[in-house]
């Protein structure tokens, strides 16, 4: 980001120039698409997992700089809060035993990181929201010491012009304010990337949007925030509110939030990038020297830096991504719906379910998005966040008509979507043993009605019933979660309560 970060601000000329460059980048993208310059199918997937740091007492540790120094691996990076890290797994080809290979890589990498964190009395926790986080932990002093986070915070705060309000009505209600975007750091997610050709992009993105609610229903893992029991997956409302640049008046006017599900099915990747320019003012008007149209005219591949940067400040739950690998441009769908954890096995079960289901639905001769109103997909997502495995989701009642009806999420998954996901994994060439193992974890969660969120809630209430106060019960639940997470056994097998205490 260079000198502009140090200068700490932008003037009007920066913004005018950036807007002009964004339009040039968009025109460049259109030209690349028209010239069919994009990479051929290579069945590539990628995985990122955001992590928490917590001590043996279950409390957050604000020490990612020290832990990263000890880990000393480029696979691990900072995230927004000082209690966050992120691990990035190199792209893999979807096929064969890829999920078992990923499991081995993740267990090795996370085990090493955990041992290094233990040297400074911390540990790695994969969870949607760390239950022991307090409002006092999520203040700007605890933002990671990285220029881009400080700059992003300053620009979002300036765009909003007043404090952020968090107001989430769940089992209990949370109402509080924040002077910074730091509460966003409480949300720790898994991001699943899938490289697609331009011709396949719309079908894959639409399929991912259609199943976002199902992903949350089976994978929810964030029921607590600031001592309150809220939604089964409280990350999504928290993320939207913690990054909301809109005042109440702008919301009333219908201005779109920067954390956004979207409002329609699409027919091309270009539409999403164009929407991002049309609806969202730039937050970080940092200009690159590149002339994208000139680069294309000379037969080169433009980086489209302004477009990429702007795209990264709009938090779609399924985000379009432009990238370059080995000098060739490509497009990816970045699925950002899922929480982290509880275990490596659970993360990869969620991934297998997603990749299989997206493949099957994207290739369906009667696409689900032609039969499911977009508004129903959006309301499904909220219902899944609120209720997790107990959600009822609207789904097409037949392959022919466009009528929808509510169906219990667990029934929809077991009877209709798991067979589709299995067929999709077969189409990717995934080994049957991998397919059955990881989809079996999803099936067992539905059969037993247990996911990370339900386990946390059940264990917390057992602690309360045994006489612990709220904070102590959350700390005890977190410690037990960490203990069971380290066994590596999937969450549907975890016992609730606390061994040897009679509850």
Tab-separated table of C-alpha atoms in Angstrom:
chain	number	residue	atom	x	y	z
A	1	UNK	CA	0.000	0.000	0.000
A	2	UNK	CA	3.072	2.196	0.066
A	3	UNK	CA	3.289	5.807	1.174
A	4	UNK	CA	-0.448	6.471	1.195
A	5	UNK	CA	-0.797	4.213	4.230
A	6	UNK	CA	1.832	6.187	6.093
A	7	UNK	CA	0.183	9.450	5.058
A	8	UNK	CA	-2.989	8.064	6.605
A	9	UNK	CA	-5.594	9.559	4.326
A	10	UNK	CA	-6.891	10.252	0.848
A	11	UNK	CA	-7.929	13.460	-0.876
A	12	UNK	CA	-10.577	14.054	-3.548
A	13	UNK	CA	-8.124	13.613	-6.409
A	14	UNK	CA	-7.247	10.131	-5.071
A	15	UNK	CA	-10.910	9.168	-5.150
A	16	UNK	CA	-11.542	10.553	-8.637
A	17	UNK	CA	-8.496	8.788	-10.019
A	18	UNK	CA	-9.442	5.542	-8.285
A	19	UNK	CA	-12.977	5.650	-9.702
A	20	UNK	CA	-11.532	6.159	-13.172
A	21	UNK	CA	-9.137	3.244	-12.679
A	22	UNK	CA	-11.996	1.014	-11.430
A	23	UNK	CA	-13.898	1.681	-14.654
A	24	UNK	CA	-10.760	0.914	-16.677
A	25	UNK	CA	-10.317	-2.349	-14.741
A	26	UNK	CA	-13.952	-3.315	-15.334
A	27	UNK	CA	-13.538	-2.602	-19.059
A	28	UNK	CA	-10.354	-4.688	-18.969
A	29	UNK	CA	-12.212	-7.579	-17.337
A	30	UNK	CA	-14.903	-7.371	-20.025
A	31	UNK	CA	-12.224	-7.443	-22.728
A	32	UNK	CA	-10.463	-10.459	-21.204
A	33	UNK	CA	-13.802	-12.289	-21.028
A	34	UNK	CA	-14.631	-11.399	-24.655
A	35	UNK	CA	-11.187	-12.591	-25.779
A	36	UNK	CA	-11.596	-15.860	-23.850
A	37	UNK	CA	-8.246	-15.342	-22.155
A	38	UNK	CA	-9.115	-17.232	-18.967
A	39	UNK	CA	-7.620	-20.464	-17.682
A	40	UNK	CA	-9.058	-23.798	-18.774
A	41	UNK	CA	-10.681	-26.102	-16.188
A	42	UNK	CA	-8.151	-27.474	-13.749
A	43	UNK	CA	-10.504	-28.545	-10.930
A	44	UNK	CA	-8.568	-26.480	-8.406
A	45	UNK	CA	-9.786	-25.858	-4.873
A	46	UNK	CA	-8.288	-23.786	-2.064
A	47	UNK	CA	-8.881	-23.495	1.653
A	48	UNK	CA	-8.347	-20.792	4.276
A	49	UNK	CA	-9.187	-21.149	7.973
A	50	UNK	CA	-9.297	-18.280	10.469
A	51	UNK	CA	-8.258	-19.267	13.987
A	52	UNK	CA	-8.454	-17.980	17.545
A	53	UNK	CA	-5.741	-17.855	20.186
A	54	UNK	CA	-6.798	-18.834	23.704
A	55	UNK	CA	-4.965	-19.844	26.851
A	56	UNK	CA	-5.404	-22.993	28.954
A	57	UNK	CA	-8.037	-21.014	30.899
A	58	UNK	CA	-10.118	-20.683	27.712
A	59	UNK	CA	-9.642	-16.906	27.601
A	60	UNK	CA	-8.480	-15.021	24.462
A	61	UNK	CA	-4.783	-14.226	24.091
A	62	UNK	CA	-3.842	-10.985	22.280
A	63	UNK	CA	-0.532	-12.205	20.958
A	64	UNK	CA	-0.680	-13.217	17.300
A	65	UNK	CA	2.574	-11.372	16.515
A	66	UNK	CA	4.521	-13.449	19.071
A	67	UNK	CA	2.875	-16.715	17.981
A	68	UNK	CA	3.455	-16.048	14.263
A	69	UNK	CA	7.106	-15.256	14.954
A	70	UNK	CA	7.470	-18.661	16.572
A	71	UNK	CA	5.522	-20.514	13.863
A	72	UNK	CA	7.660	-18.824	11.167
A	73	UNK	CA	5.692	-20.262	8.252
A	74	UNK	CA	4.223	-18.415	5.278
A	75	UNK	CA	1.169	-20.664	5.562
A	76	UNK	CA	0.160	-18.736	8.701
A	77	UNK	CA	-0.698	-15.026	8.611
A	78	UNK	CA	-2.214	-12.294	10.716
A	79	UNK	CA	-5.916	-11.639	10.799
A	80	UNK	CA	-7.894	-8.616	11.986
A	81	UNK	CA	-7.639	-9.085	15.758
A	82	UNK	CA	-4.563	-9.758	17.892
A	83	UNK	CA	-6.239	-13.011	19.002
A	84	UNK	CA	-6.619	-14.197	15.353
A	85	UNK	CA	-4.464	-16.102	12.877
A	86	UNK	CA	-5.209	-17.499	9.439
A	87	UNK	CA	-3.855	-20.643	7.826
A	88	UNK	CA	-3.805	-20.903	4.028
A	89	UNK	CA	-3.570	-24.240	2.269
A	90	UNK	CA	-2.005	-24.270	-1.201
A	91	UNK	CA	-4.444	-25.062	-4.042
A	92	UNK	CA	-5.182	-28.752	-4.597
A	93	UNK	CA	-6.774	-30.571	-7.499
A	94	UNK	CA	-10.210	-31.933	-6.630
A	95	UNK	CA	-10.020	-35.698	-7.100
A	96	UNK	CA	-8.739	-38.928	-5.603
A	97	UNK	CA	-8.000	-38.788	-1.866
A	98	UNK	CA	-7.717	-34.995	-1.752
A	99	UNK	CA	-9.750	-34.633	1.457
A	100	UNK	CA	-7.593	-37.145	3.320
A	101	UNK	CA	-4.488	-35.365	1.990
A	102	UNK	CA	-5.851	-32.034	3.206
A	103	UNK	CA	-6.703	-33.564	6.573
A	104	UNK	CA	-3.106	-34.738	6.996
A	105	UNK	CA	-1.701	-31.333	5.977
A	106	UNK	CA	-4.037	-29.448	8.301
A	107	UNK	CA	-3.478	-31.736	11.290
A	108	UNK	CA	0.272	-31.423	10.855
A	109	UNK	CA	0.221	-27.645	10.366
A	110	UNK	CA	-2.263	-26.882	13.122
A	111	UNK	CA	-0.536	-29.274	15.524
A	112	UNK	CA	2.769	-27.506	14.929
A	113	UNK	CA	1.143	-24.071	15.350
A	114	UNK	CA	-0.524	-25.200	18.567
A	115	UNK	CA	2.784	-26.414	20.022
A	116	UNK	CA	4.459	-23.119	19.112
A	117	UNK	CA	1.579	-21.131	20.647
A	118	UNK	CA	1.883	-23.228	23.813
A	119	UNK	CA	5.413	-21.859	24.277
A	120	UNK	CA	3.787	-18.512	25.128
A	121	UNK	CA	0.866	-20.009	27.097
A	122	UNK	CA	-1.614	-19.881	24.220
A	123	UNK	CA	-3.284	-22.395	21.910
A	124	UNK	CA	-5.094	-22.648	18.580
A	125	UNK	CA	-8.897	-22.819	18.665
A	126	UNK	CA	-11.064	-23.492	15.585
A	127	UNK	CA	-14.506	-22.083	16.386
A	128	UNK	CA	-16.951	-19.614	14.815
A	129	UNK	CA	-16.849	-17.154	17.727
A	130	UNK	CA	-14.712	-17.704	20.843
A	131	UNK	CA	-17.346	-17.844	23.642
A	132	UNK	CA	-15.096	-16.118	26.194
A	133	UNK	CA	-14.566	-12.940	24.159
A	134	UNK	CA	-15.761	-9.871	26.045
A	135	UNK	CA	-16.742	-6.509	24.635
A	136	UNK	CA	-13.579	-5.032	26.189
A	137	UNK	CA	-11.469	-7.434	24.095
A	138	UNK	CA	-12.862	-6.058	20.823
A	139	UNK	CA	-11.500	-2.541	20.861
A	140	UNK	CA	-9.239	-0.828	18.330
A	141	UNK	CA	-6.181	-1.275	20.594
A	142	UNK	CA	-6.510	-5.013	19.886
A	143	UNK	CA	-6.459	-4.684	16.099
A	144	UNK	CA	-3.445	-6.481	14.647
A	145	UNK	CA	-0.496	-4.157	14.207
A	146	UNK	CA	-0.745	-4.111	10.408
A	147	UNK	CA	-1.208	-0.942	8.383
A	148	UNK	CA	-3.967	-2.299	6.154
A	149	UNK	CA	-6.221	-3.167	9.114
A	150	UNK	CA	-5.745	0.267	10.684
A	151	UNK	CA	-6.451	1.927	7.355
A	152	UNK	CA	-9.522	-0.206	6.651
A	153	UNK	CA	-10.873	0.525	10.129
A	154	UNK	CA	-10.303	4.265	9.720
A	155	UNK	CA	-12.047	4.342	6.328
A	156	UNK	CA	-15.091	2.303	7.431
A	157	UNK	CA	-15.431	4.416	10.600
A	158	UNK	CA	-15.180	7.615	8.524
A	159	UNK	CA	-17.733	6.332	5.999
A	160	UNK	CA	-20.196	5.548	8.771
A	161	UNK	CA	-19.622	8.780	10.676
A	162	UNK	CA	-20.920	7.423	14.005
A	163	UNK	CA	-20.477	4.456	16.349
A	164	UNK	CA	-21.396	0.969	15.152
A	165	UNK	CA	-24.462	-0.518	16.812
A	166	UNK	CA	-24.728	-4.243	17.439
A	167	UNK	CA	-28.312	-5.366	18.032
A	168	UNK	CA	-28.903	-9.111	17.738
A	169	UNK	CA	-32.126	-10.647	19.080
A	170	UNK	CA	-31.683	-14.354	19.592
A	171	UNK	CA	-32.337	-16.619	22.578
A	172	UNK	CA	-31.120	-13.546	24.464
A	173	UNK	CA	-30.650	-10.040	23.121
A	174	UNK	CA	-27.337	-8.238	22.680
A	175	UNK	CA	-27.301	-4.461	22.271
A	176	UNK	CA	-24.024	-2.538	22.390
A	177	UNK	CA	-21.954	-0.040	20.453
A	178	UNK	CA	-18.393	0.009	19.152
A	179	UNK	CA	-16.179	2.835	17.938
A	180	UNK	CA	-14.287	0.505	15.558
A	181	UNK	CA	-14.765	-2.513	13.295
A	182	UNK	CA	-12.884	-4.729	15.780
A	183	UNK	CA	-16.023	-6.774	16.701
A	184	UNK	CA	-15.754	-8.200	13.167
A	185	UNK	CA	-12.599	-9.988	14.382
A	186	UNK	CA	-14.775	-12.223	16.577
A	187	UNK	CA	-15.991	-13.941	13.391
A	188	UNK	CA	-13.627	-16.760	12.425
A	189	UNK	CA	-14.532	-18.502	9.198
A	190	UNK	CA	-13.537	-21.096	6.645
A	191	UNK	CA	-13.193	-19.887	3.066
A	192	UNK	CA	-13.552	-22.454	0.299
A	193	UNK	CA	-12.224	-21.462	-3.138
A	194	UNK	CA	-13.166	-23.093	-6.420
A	195	UNK	CA	-11.541	-22.070	-9.699
A	196	UNK	CA	-14.095	-21.998	-12.517
A	197	UNK	CA	-14.189	-21.024	-16.179
A	198	UNK	CA	-16.160	-17.882	-17.094
A	199	UNK	CA	-18.808	-20.032	-18.768
A	200	UNK	CA	-19.376	-22.045	-15.574
A	201	UNK	CA	-19.055	-19.183	-13.112
A	202	UNK	CA	-22.715	-18.146	-12.917
A	203	UNK	CA	-23.986	-21.696	-12.404
A	204	UNK	CA	-21.459	-22.356	-9.628
A	205	UNK	CA	-22.133	-19.004	-7.900
A	206	UNK	CA	-25.911	-19.464	-8.102
A	207	UNK	CA	-25.608	-23.006	-6.746
A	208	UNK	CA	-23.419	-21.781	-3.876
A	209	UNK	CA	-25.965	-19.084	-3.035
A	210	UNK	CA	-28.823	-21.606	-3.098
A	211	UNK	CA	-27.107	-23.903	-0.574
A	212	UNK	CA	-25.585	-21.272	1.751
A	213	UNK	CA	-28.406	-21.846	4.248
A	214	UNK	CA	-27.879	-25.611	4.170
A	215	UNK	CA	-24.166	-25.154	4.839
A	216	UNK	CA	-24.997	-23.097	7.935
A	217	UNK	CA	-27.726	-25.449	9.161
A	218	UNK	CA	-25.334	-28.405	9.327
A	219	UNK	CA	-22.175	-26.424	10.158
A	220	UNK	CA	-23.269	-23.713	12.642
A	221	UNK	CA	-20.669	-23.131	15.368
A	222	UNK	CA	-21.140	-19.617	16.830
A	223	UNK	CA	-23.996	-19.430	19.348
A	224	UNK	CA	-22.410	-17.030	21.874
A	225	UNK	CA	-21.184	-13.442	21.773
A	226	UNK	CA	-20.248	-11.193	24.713
A	227	UNK	CA	-21.828	-13.567	27.229
A	228	UNK	CA	-25.167	-13.827	25.431
A	229	UNK	CA	-26.717	-16.830	23.706
A	230	UNK	CA	-27.854	-15.465	20.335
A	231	UNK	CA	-28.324	-17.284	17.019
A	232	UNK	CA	-26.920	-20.739	16.279
A	233	UNK	CA	-24.598	-18.953	13.811
A	234	UNK	CA	-24.189	-15.421	15.181
A	235	UNK	CA	-21.233	-14.651	12.871
A	236	UNK	CA	-23.395	-13.498	9.990
A	237	UNK	CA	-25.450	-10.789	11.764
A	238	UNK	CA	-22.347	-9.738	13.717
A	239	UNK	CA	-20.252	-9.393	10.554
A	240	UNK	CA	-22.956	-7.415	8.781
A	241	UNK	CA	-23.456	-5.000	11.671
A	242	UNK	CA	-19.748	-4.624	12.515
A	243	UNK	CA	-18.888	-3.527	8.943
A	244	UNK	CA	-22.044	-1.526	8.224
A	245	UNK	CA	-21.123	1.867	6.793
A	246	UNK	CA	-24.821	2.824	6.591
A	247	UNK	CA	-26.550	5.108	9.075
A	248	UNK	CA	-30.156	4.318	9.988
A	249	UNK	CA	-31.337	6.771	7.316
A	250	UNK	CA	-29.287	5.095	4.575
A	251	UNK	CA	-30.638	1.687	5.604
A	252	UNK	CA	-34.181	3.076	5.353
A	253	UNK	CA	-33.379	4.343	1.856
A	254	UNK	CA	-32.457	0.803	0.818
A	255	UNK	CA	-28.694	1.319	0.487
A	256	UNK	CA	-27.009	-2.099	0.336
A	257	UNK	CA	-24.814	-3.274	3.235
A	258	UNK	CA	-21.147	-4.035	2.506
A	259	UNK	CA	-21.675	-7.487	4.002
A	260	UNK	CA	-24.200	-8.785	1.536
A	261	UNK	CA	-25.942	-11.912	0.339
A	262	UNK	CA	-26.954	-10.187	-2.893
A	263	UNK	CA	-30.401	-9.698	-4.409
A	264	UNK	CA	-30.627	-11.804	-7.574
A	265	UNK	CA	-29.314	-14.801	-9.461
A	266	UNK	CA	-26.687	-13.903	-12.071
A	267	UNK	CA	-25.757	-14.946	-15.598
A	268	UNK	CA	-22.052	-13.983	-15.502
A	269	UNK	CA	-19.182	-13.116	-13.175
A	270	UNK	CA	-18.995	-9.680	-14.796
A	271	UNK	CA	-22.379	-8.737	-13.290
A	272	UNK	CA	-21.056	-9.146	-9.749
A	273	UNK	CA	-17.954	-7.038	-10.322
A	274	UNK	CA	-20.082	-4.399	-12.063
A	275	UNK	CA	-22.571	-4.373	-9.163
A	276	UNK	CA	-19.701	-3.870	-6.739
A	277	UNK	CA	-18.714	-0.688	-8.584
A	278	UNK	CA	-22.269	0.543	-9.019
A	279	UNK	CA	-23.436	0.129	-5.423
A	280	UNK	CA	-20.401	0.534	-3.179
A	281	UNK	CA	-18.190	3.614	-2.762
A	282	UNK	CA	-14.464	2.797	-2.612
A	283	UNK	CA	-13.026	2.558	0.897
A	284	UNK	CA	-9.326	2.319	-0.021
A	285	UNK	CA	-8.678	4.453	-3.128
A	286	UNK	CA	-5.098	3.259	-3.610
A	287	UNK	CA	-4.057	3.462	-7.274
A	288	UNK	CA	-1.665	1.203	-9.108
A	289	UNK	CA	0.498	2.483	-11.984
A	290	UNK	CA	-0.772	-0.172	-14.384
A	291	UNK	CA	-2.747	0.791	-17.504
A	292	UNK	CA	-4.982	-2.294	-17.733
A	293	UNK	CA	-6.321	-1.656	-21.240
A	294	UNK	CA	-2.815	-0.887	-22.498
A	295	UNK	CA	-1.519	-4.142	-20.998
A	296	UNK	CA	-4.268	-6.104	-22.773
A	297	UNK	CA	-3.615	-4.288	-26.074
A	298	UNK	CA	0.025	-5.385	-25.798
A	299	UNK	CA	-1.053	-9.000	-25.296
A	300	UNK	CA	-0.312	-9.016	-21.555
A	301	UNK	CA	-2.410	-9.922	-18.511
A	302	UNK	CA	-3.414	-6.995	-16.269
A	303	UNK	CA	-3.402	-7.342	-12.492
A	304	UNK	CA	-6.574	-5.185	-12.186
A	305	UNK	CA	-5.304	-4.145	-8.736
A	306	UNK	CA	-7.967	-1.497	-8.086
A	307	UNK	CA	-10.779	-3.893	-8.948
A	308	UNK	CA	-9.259	-6.637	-6.779
A	309	UNK	CA	-8.796	-4.242	-3.826
A	310	UNK	CA	-12.327	-2.834	-4.089
A	311	UNK	CA	-13.761	-6.343	-4.419
A	312	UNK	CA	-12.010	-7.291	-1.163
A	313	UNK	CA	-13.886	-4.585	0.776
A	314	UNK	CA	-17.318	-5.943	-0.188
A	315	UNK	CA	-18.096	-8.953	1.942
A	316	UNK	CA	-20.366	-11.130	-0.175
A	317	UNK	CA	-21.009	-14.555	1.362
A	318	UNK	CA	-20.062	-15.954	-2.063
A	319	UNK	CA	-17.512	-13.601	-3.533
A	320	UNK	CA	-16.215	-13.452	-7.124
A	321	UNK	CA	-12.403	-13.440	-7.276
A	322	UNK	CA	-10.115	-12.480	-10.151
A	323	UNK	CA	-6.573	-13.823	-9.943
A	324	UNK	CA	-3.495	-14.646	-12.006
A	325	UNK	CA	-1.512	-17.879	-11.769
A	326	UNK	CA	1.491	-18.651	-13.989
A	327	UNK	CA	0.698	-15.587	-16.092
A	328	UNK	CA	-2.860	-16.733	-16.905
A	329	UNK	CA	-5.988	-15.012	-15.492
A	330	UNK	CA	-8.621	-17.090	-13.717
A	331	UNK	CA	-11.905	-16.689	-11.838
A	332	UNK	CA	-12.819	-18.247	-8.507
A	333	UNK	CA	-15.931	-18.479	-6.373
A	334	UNK	CA	-14.941	-17.840	-2.749
A	335	UNK	CA	-17.465	-19.395	-0.375
A	336	UNK	CA	-17.308	-17.454	2.919
A	337	UNK	CA	-20.367	-18.789	4.734
A	338	UNK	CA	-18.934	-21.415	7.074
A	339	UNK	CA	-17.540	-20.969	10.589
A	340	UNK	CA	-14.213	-22.498	11.532
A	341	UNK	CA	-14.110	-25.862	13.303
A	342	UNK	CA	-14.859	-27.729	15.384
A	343	UNK	CA	-12.222	-30.205	14.118
A	344	UNK	CA	-10.231	-30.825	10.949
A	345	UNK	CA	-12.605	-33.720	10.170
A	346	UNK	CA	-15.612	-31.409	10.522
A	347	UNK	CA	-14.065	-28.691	8.343
A	348	UNK	CA	-13.327	-31.194	5.579
A	349	UNK	CA	-16.777	-32.775	5.876
A	350	UNK	CA	-18.241	-29.293	5.328
A	351	UNK	CA	-15.886	-28.837	2.367
A	352	UNK	CA	-16.741	-32.193	0.781
A	353	UNK	CA	-20.468	-31.473	1.158
A	354	UNK	CA	-20.037	-28.048	-0.457
A	355	UNK	CA	-17.850	-29.107	-3.397
A	356	UNK	CA	-20.008	-32.130	-4.149
A	357	UNK	CA	-23.296	-30.268	-3.903
A	358	UNK	CA	-22.129	-27.267	-5.938
A	359	UNK	CA	-20.927	-29.557	-8.741
A	360	UNK	CA	-24.200	-31.513	-8.849
A	361	UNK	CA	-26.453	-28.447	-8.725
A	362	UNK	CA	-24.395	-26.450	-11.235
A	363	UNK	CA	-24.736	-29.292	-13.762
A	364	UNK	CA	-28.440	-30.004	-13.104
A	365	UNK	CA	-30.576	-29.778	-16.245
A	366	UNK	CA	-33.286	-28.045	-14.181
A	367	UNK	CA	-31.239	-25.631	-12.044
A	368	UNK	CA	-32.526	-25.059	-8.532
A	369	UNK	CA	-32.186	-21.290	-8.984
A	370	UNK	CA	-34.798	-21.417	-11.742
A	371	UNK	CA	-37.221	-22.908	-9.215
A	372	UNK	CA	-36.212	-21.152	-5.969
A	373	UNK	CA	-36.914	-17.404	-5.693
A	374	UNK	CA	-33.787	-15.492	-4.680
A	375	UNK	CA	-35.711	-13.947	-1.770
A	376	UNK	CA	-36.362	-17.483	-0.473
A	377	UNK	CA	-32.642	-18.290	-0.599
A	378	UNK	CA	-31.968	-15.113	1.423
A	379	UNK	CA	-34.648	-15.878	4.025
A	380	UNK	CA	-33.368	-19.463	4.241
A	381	UNK	CA	-29.939	-18.136	5.213
A	382	UNK	CA	-31.355	-16.113	8.093
A	383	UNK	CA	-33.479	-19.043	9.256
A	384	UNK	CA	-30.445	-21.371	9.237
A	385	UNK	CA	-28.370	-18.822	11.167
A	386	UNK	CA	-31.083	-18.469	13.783
A	387	UNK	CA	-31.977	-22.136	14.214
A	388	UNK	CA	-29.141	-24.284	12.841
A	389	UNK	CA	-30.148	-27.931	12.528
A	390	UNK	CA	-33.668	-27.046	13.694
A	391	UNK	CA	-34.244	-24.655	10.775
A	392	UNK	CA	-37.016	-25.100	8.232
A	393	UNK	CA	-35.936	-24.077	4.741
A	394	UNK	CA	-37.978	-23.184	1.675
A	395	UNK	CA	-37.200	-25.558	-1.176
A	396	UNK	CA	-38.751	-26.396	-4.557
A	397	UNK	CA	-41.433	-29.062	-4.169
A	398	UNK	CA	-40.878	-30.548	-7.622
A	399	UNK	CA	-38.385	-30.470	-10.474
A	400	UNK	CA	-41.003	-29.104	-12.831
A	401	UNK	CA	-42.809	-26.237	-11.129
A	402	UNK	CA	-41.532	-23.166	-9.305
A	403	UNK	CA	-43.550	-23.549	-6.086
A	404	UNK	CA	-41.616	-23.877	-2.828
A	405	UNK	CA	-42.564	-25.279	0.572
A	406	UNK	CA	-40.889	-25.347	3.991
A	407	UNK	CA	-38.962	-28.525	4.756
A	408	UNK	CA	-36.889	-29.384	7.862
A	409	UNK	CA	-33.219	-28.800	7.042
A	410	UNK	CA	-32.134	-32.216	8.340
A	411	UNK	CA	-34.699	-33.989	6.149
A	412	UNK	CA	-33.722	-31.950	3.096
A	413	UNK	CA	-30.050	-32.800	3.640
A	414	UNK	CA	-30.512	-36.499	4.314
A	415	UNK	CA	-33.129	-37.274	1.678
A	416	UNK	CA	-32.202	-34.973	-1.204
A	417	UNK	CA	-28.893	-33.153	-0.844
A	418	UNK	CA	-26.493	-35.826	0.454
A	419	UNK	CA	-27.180	-38.096	-2.547
A	420	UNK	CA	-26.587	-35.097	-4.829
A	421	UNK	CA	-23.343	-34.254	-3.016
A	422	UNK	CA	-22.190	-37.874	-3.413
A	423	UNK	CA	-22.902	-37.729	-7.156
A	424	UNK	CA	-21.019	-34.413	-7.368
A	425	UNK	CA	-17.961	-35.869	-5.617
A	426	UNK	CA	-18.075	-38.821	-8.002
A	427	UNK	CA	-18.055	-36.333	-10.893
A	428	UNK	CA	-14.933	-34.717	-9.416
A	429	UNK	CA	-13.302	-38.153	-9.263
A	430	UNK	CA	-13.145	-38.316	-5.454
A	431	UNK	CA	-12.328	-41.796	-4.122
A	432	UNK	CA	-15.480	-43.525	-2.733
A	433	UNK	CA	-13.796	-44.063	0.650
A	434	UNK	CA	-13.163	-40.304	1.040
A	435	UNK	CA	-16.635	-39.475	-0.247
A	436	UNK	CA	-18.390	-41.822	2.158
A	437	UNK	CA	-16.281	-40.898	5.166
A	438	UNK	CA	-16.749	-37.137	4.940
A	439	UNK	CA	-20.378	-37.107	3.793
A	440	UNK	CA	-21.031	-39.650	6.542
A	441	UNK	CA	-20.039	-37.005	9.091
A	442	UNK	CA	-22.713	-34.643	7.682
A	443	UNK	CA	-25.273	-37.472	7.730
A	444	UNK	CA	-24.472	-38.283	11.370
A	445	UNK	CA	-24.797	-34.635	12.411
A	446	UNK	CA	-28.285	-34.649	10.914
A	447	UNK	CA	-29.193	-38.038	12.405
A	448	UNK	CA	-28.038	-37.060	15.909
A	449	UNK	CA	-28.976	-33.374	15.516
A	450	UNK	CA	-25.559	-32.307	16.768
A	451	UNK	CA	-23.260	-29.664	15.316
A	452	UNK	CA	-20.748	-27.308	16.947
A	453	UNK	CA	-23.417	-24.815	17.989
A	454	UNK	CA	-25.773	-27.347	19.544
A	455	UNK	CA	-22.870	-28.979	21.435
A	456	UNK	CA	-21.741	-25.597	22.817
A	457	UNK	CA	-25.261	-24.669	23.921
A	458	UNK	CA	-25.964	-28.061	25.540
A	459	UNK	CA	-22.645	-28.060	27.382
A	460	UNK	CA	-23.072	-24.457	28.545
A	461	UNK	CA	-26.547	-25.154	29.966
A	462	UNK	CA	-25.291	-28.240	31.788
A	463	UNK	CA	-22.634	-26.061	33.392
A	464	UNK	CA	-25.266	-23.479	34.371
A	465	UNK	CA	-27.529	-26.165	35.787
A	466	UNK	CA	-24.596	-27.406	37.858
A	467	UNK	CA	-24.384	-23.983	39.496
A	468	UNK	CA	-21.779	-22.118	37.480
A	469	UNK	CA	-22.353	-18.434	36.674
A	470	UNK	CA	-22.554	-17.302	33.060
A	471	UNK	CA	-18.913	-16.312	32.556
A	472	UNK	CA	-17.606	-19.381	34.377
A	473	UNK	CA	-19.907	-21.642	32.344
A	474	UNK	CA	-18.687	-20.131	29.077
A	475	UNK	CA	-15.057	-20.548	30.144
A	476	UNK	CA	-15.685	-24.162	31.188
A	477	UNK	CA	-17.456	-24.855	27.877
A	478	UNK	CA	-14.546	-23.335	25.953
A	479	UNK	CA	-11.954	-25.378	27.855
A	480	UNK	CA	-13.927	-28.575	27.220
A	481	UNK	CA	-14.344	-27.651	23.545
A	482	UNK	CA	-10.563	-27.182	23.202
A	483	UNK	CA	-9.934	-30.524	24.907
A	484	UNK	CA	-12.301	-32.392	22.559
A	485	UNK	CA	-11.140	-30.447	19.490
A	486	UNK	CA	-7.634	-31.756	20.105
A	487	UNK	CA	-8.845	-35.373	19.960
A	488	UNK	CA	-9.745	-34.740	16.314
A	489	UNK	CA	-12.993	-36.698	16.606
A	490	UNK	CA	-15.916	-35.039	14.752
A	491	UNK	CA	-18.305	-33.008	16.888
A	492	UNK	CA	-21.299	-35.333	16.545
A	493	UNK	CA	-19.354	-37.890	18.640
A	494	UNK	CA	-18.534	-35.453	21.465
A	495	UNK	CA	-20.109	-36.061	24.875
A	496	UNK	CA	-21.842	-33.049	26.385
A	497	UNK	CA	-21.124	-31.939	29.919
A	498	UNK	CA	-17.973	-32.422	31.920
A	499	UNK	CA	-16.480	-35.809	32.789
A	500	UNK	CA	-16.371	-36.872	36.401
A	501	UNK	CA	-18.591	-34.070	37.668
A	502	UNK	CA	-21.942	-35.801	37.529
A	503	UNK	CA	-23.468	-33.426	34.991
